[in-house]
Short mmCIF file of C-alpha atoms in Angstrom, two decimals:
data_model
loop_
_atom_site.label_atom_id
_atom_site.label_comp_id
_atom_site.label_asym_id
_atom_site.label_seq_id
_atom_site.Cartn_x
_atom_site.Cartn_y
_atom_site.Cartn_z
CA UNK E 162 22.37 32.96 -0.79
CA UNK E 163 22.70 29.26 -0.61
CA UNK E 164 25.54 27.86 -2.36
CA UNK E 165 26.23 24.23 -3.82
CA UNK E 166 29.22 22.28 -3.55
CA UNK E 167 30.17 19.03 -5.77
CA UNK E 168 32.90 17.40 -7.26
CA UNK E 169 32.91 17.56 -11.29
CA UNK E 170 35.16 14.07 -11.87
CA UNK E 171 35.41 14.53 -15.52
CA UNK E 172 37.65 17.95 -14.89
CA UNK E 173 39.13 16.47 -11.13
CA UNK E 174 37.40 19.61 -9.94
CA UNK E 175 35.33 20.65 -7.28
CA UNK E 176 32.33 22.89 -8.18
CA UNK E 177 31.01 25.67 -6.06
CA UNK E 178 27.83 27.59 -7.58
CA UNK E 179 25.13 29.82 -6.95
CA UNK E 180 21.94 30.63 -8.57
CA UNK E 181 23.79 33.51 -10.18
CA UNK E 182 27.84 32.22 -10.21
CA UNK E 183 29.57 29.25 -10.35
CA UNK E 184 33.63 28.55 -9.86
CA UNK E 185 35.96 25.45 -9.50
CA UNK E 186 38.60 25.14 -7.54
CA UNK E 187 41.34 22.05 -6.29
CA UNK E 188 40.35 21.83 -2.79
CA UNK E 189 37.75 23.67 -0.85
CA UNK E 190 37.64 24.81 3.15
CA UNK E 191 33.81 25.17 4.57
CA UNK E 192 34.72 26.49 7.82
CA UNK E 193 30.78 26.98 8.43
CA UNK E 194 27.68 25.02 8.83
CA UNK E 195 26.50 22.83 5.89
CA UNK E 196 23.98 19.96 4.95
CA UNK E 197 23.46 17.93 2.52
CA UNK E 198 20.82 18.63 -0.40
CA UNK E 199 19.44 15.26 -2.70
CA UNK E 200 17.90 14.77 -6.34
CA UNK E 201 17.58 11.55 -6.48
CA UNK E 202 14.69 12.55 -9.73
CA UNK E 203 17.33 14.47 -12.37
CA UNK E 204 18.57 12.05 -14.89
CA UNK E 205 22.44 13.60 -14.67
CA UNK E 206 24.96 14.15 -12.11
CA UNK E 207 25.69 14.92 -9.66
CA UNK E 208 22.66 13.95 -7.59
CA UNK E 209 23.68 14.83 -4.41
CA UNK E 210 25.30 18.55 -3.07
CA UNK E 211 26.42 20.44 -0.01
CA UNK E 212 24.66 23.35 0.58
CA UNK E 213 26.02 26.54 2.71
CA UNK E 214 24.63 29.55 3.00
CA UNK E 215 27.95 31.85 3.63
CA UNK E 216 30.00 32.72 1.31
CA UNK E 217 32.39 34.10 3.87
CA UNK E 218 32.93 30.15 5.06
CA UNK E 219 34.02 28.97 1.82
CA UNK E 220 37.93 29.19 1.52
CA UNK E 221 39.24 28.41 -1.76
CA UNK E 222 42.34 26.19 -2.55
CA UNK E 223 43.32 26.89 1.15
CA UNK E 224 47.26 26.32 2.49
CA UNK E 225 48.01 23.48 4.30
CA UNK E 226 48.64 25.78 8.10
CA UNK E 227 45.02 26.66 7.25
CA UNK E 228 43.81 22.54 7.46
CA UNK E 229 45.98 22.04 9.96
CA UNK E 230 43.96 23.62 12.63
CA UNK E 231 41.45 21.44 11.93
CA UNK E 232 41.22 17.68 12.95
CA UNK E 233 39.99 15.22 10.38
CA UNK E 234 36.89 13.40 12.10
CA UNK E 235 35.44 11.33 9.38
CA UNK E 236 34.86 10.67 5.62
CA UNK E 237 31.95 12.51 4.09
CA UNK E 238 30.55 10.03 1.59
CA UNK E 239 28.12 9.98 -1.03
CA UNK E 240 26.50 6.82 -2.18
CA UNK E 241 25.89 7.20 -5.79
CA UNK E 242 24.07 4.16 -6.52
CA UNK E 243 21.42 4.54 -3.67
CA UNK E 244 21.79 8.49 -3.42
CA UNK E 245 22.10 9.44 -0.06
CA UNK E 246 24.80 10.56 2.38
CA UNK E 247 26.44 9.12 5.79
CA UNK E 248 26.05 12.16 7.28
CA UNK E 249 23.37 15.11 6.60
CA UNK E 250 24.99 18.17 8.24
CA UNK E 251 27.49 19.26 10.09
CA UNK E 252 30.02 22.42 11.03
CA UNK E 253 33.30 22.12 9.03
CA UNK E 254 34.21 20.50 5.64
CA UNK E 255 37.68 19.98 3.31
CA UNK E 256 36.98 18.87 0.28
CA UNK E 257 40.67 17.47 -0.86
CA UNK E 258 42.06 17.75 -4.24
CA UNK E 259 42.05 13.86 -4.61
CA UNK E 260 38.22 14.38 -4.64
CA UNK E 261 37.92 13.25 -1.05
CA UNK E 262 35.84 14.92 1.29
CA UNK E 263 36.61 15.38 5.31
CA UNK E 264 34.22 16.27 8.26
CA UNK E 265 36.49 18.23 10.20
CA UNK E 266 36.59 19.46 13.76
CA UNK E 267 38.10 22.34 14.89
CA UNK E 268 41.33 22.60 16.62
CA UNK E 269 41.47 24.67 20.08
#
């Protein structure tokens, strides 16, 4: 079951729903392959998603021992105004509970 992720600003929250379900939650660990999914055609936000399809990757409001066996690589970031991402998939993703989102890399 694929599963969307995407920050709802008007609640500081970030979104994670199915077809079925959807919950909210602070932060957000995908320990897990992702990519990004566009609609640049609806008229309302958000626009732009991450997609994963295990639900087992998803950790929600994770501890901070959990993050820190990861290494933060990069930024994730959306461009709103042109809707598009700088990166289109990857393996491992924090999304923080300022509403910024990490590309992380996993710690041996």
């Amino acid at each position: 079951m694929k599963f969307k992720i995407h920050r709802c600003n008007c609640r500081k929250l970030w979104s994670v729903q199915t077809r079925k379900t959807k919950f909210t939650a602070c932060s957000v660990l995908l320990d897990g392959s992702w990519s990004t999914e566009l609609k640049p055609e609806r008229k309302y936000n958000p626009k732009g998603f991450v997609t994963t399809h295990g639900k087992q990757d998803i950790i929600v409001n994770p501890t901070i021992e959990v993050v820190e066996k990861f290494e933060k690589i990069a930024k994730l970031i959306y461009d709103k105004k042109n809707v598009n991402f700088n990166v289109n998939a990857g393996e491992s993703l924090f999304f923080a509970e300022d509403g910024t989102c990490y590309i992380l890399k996993k710690l041996m």
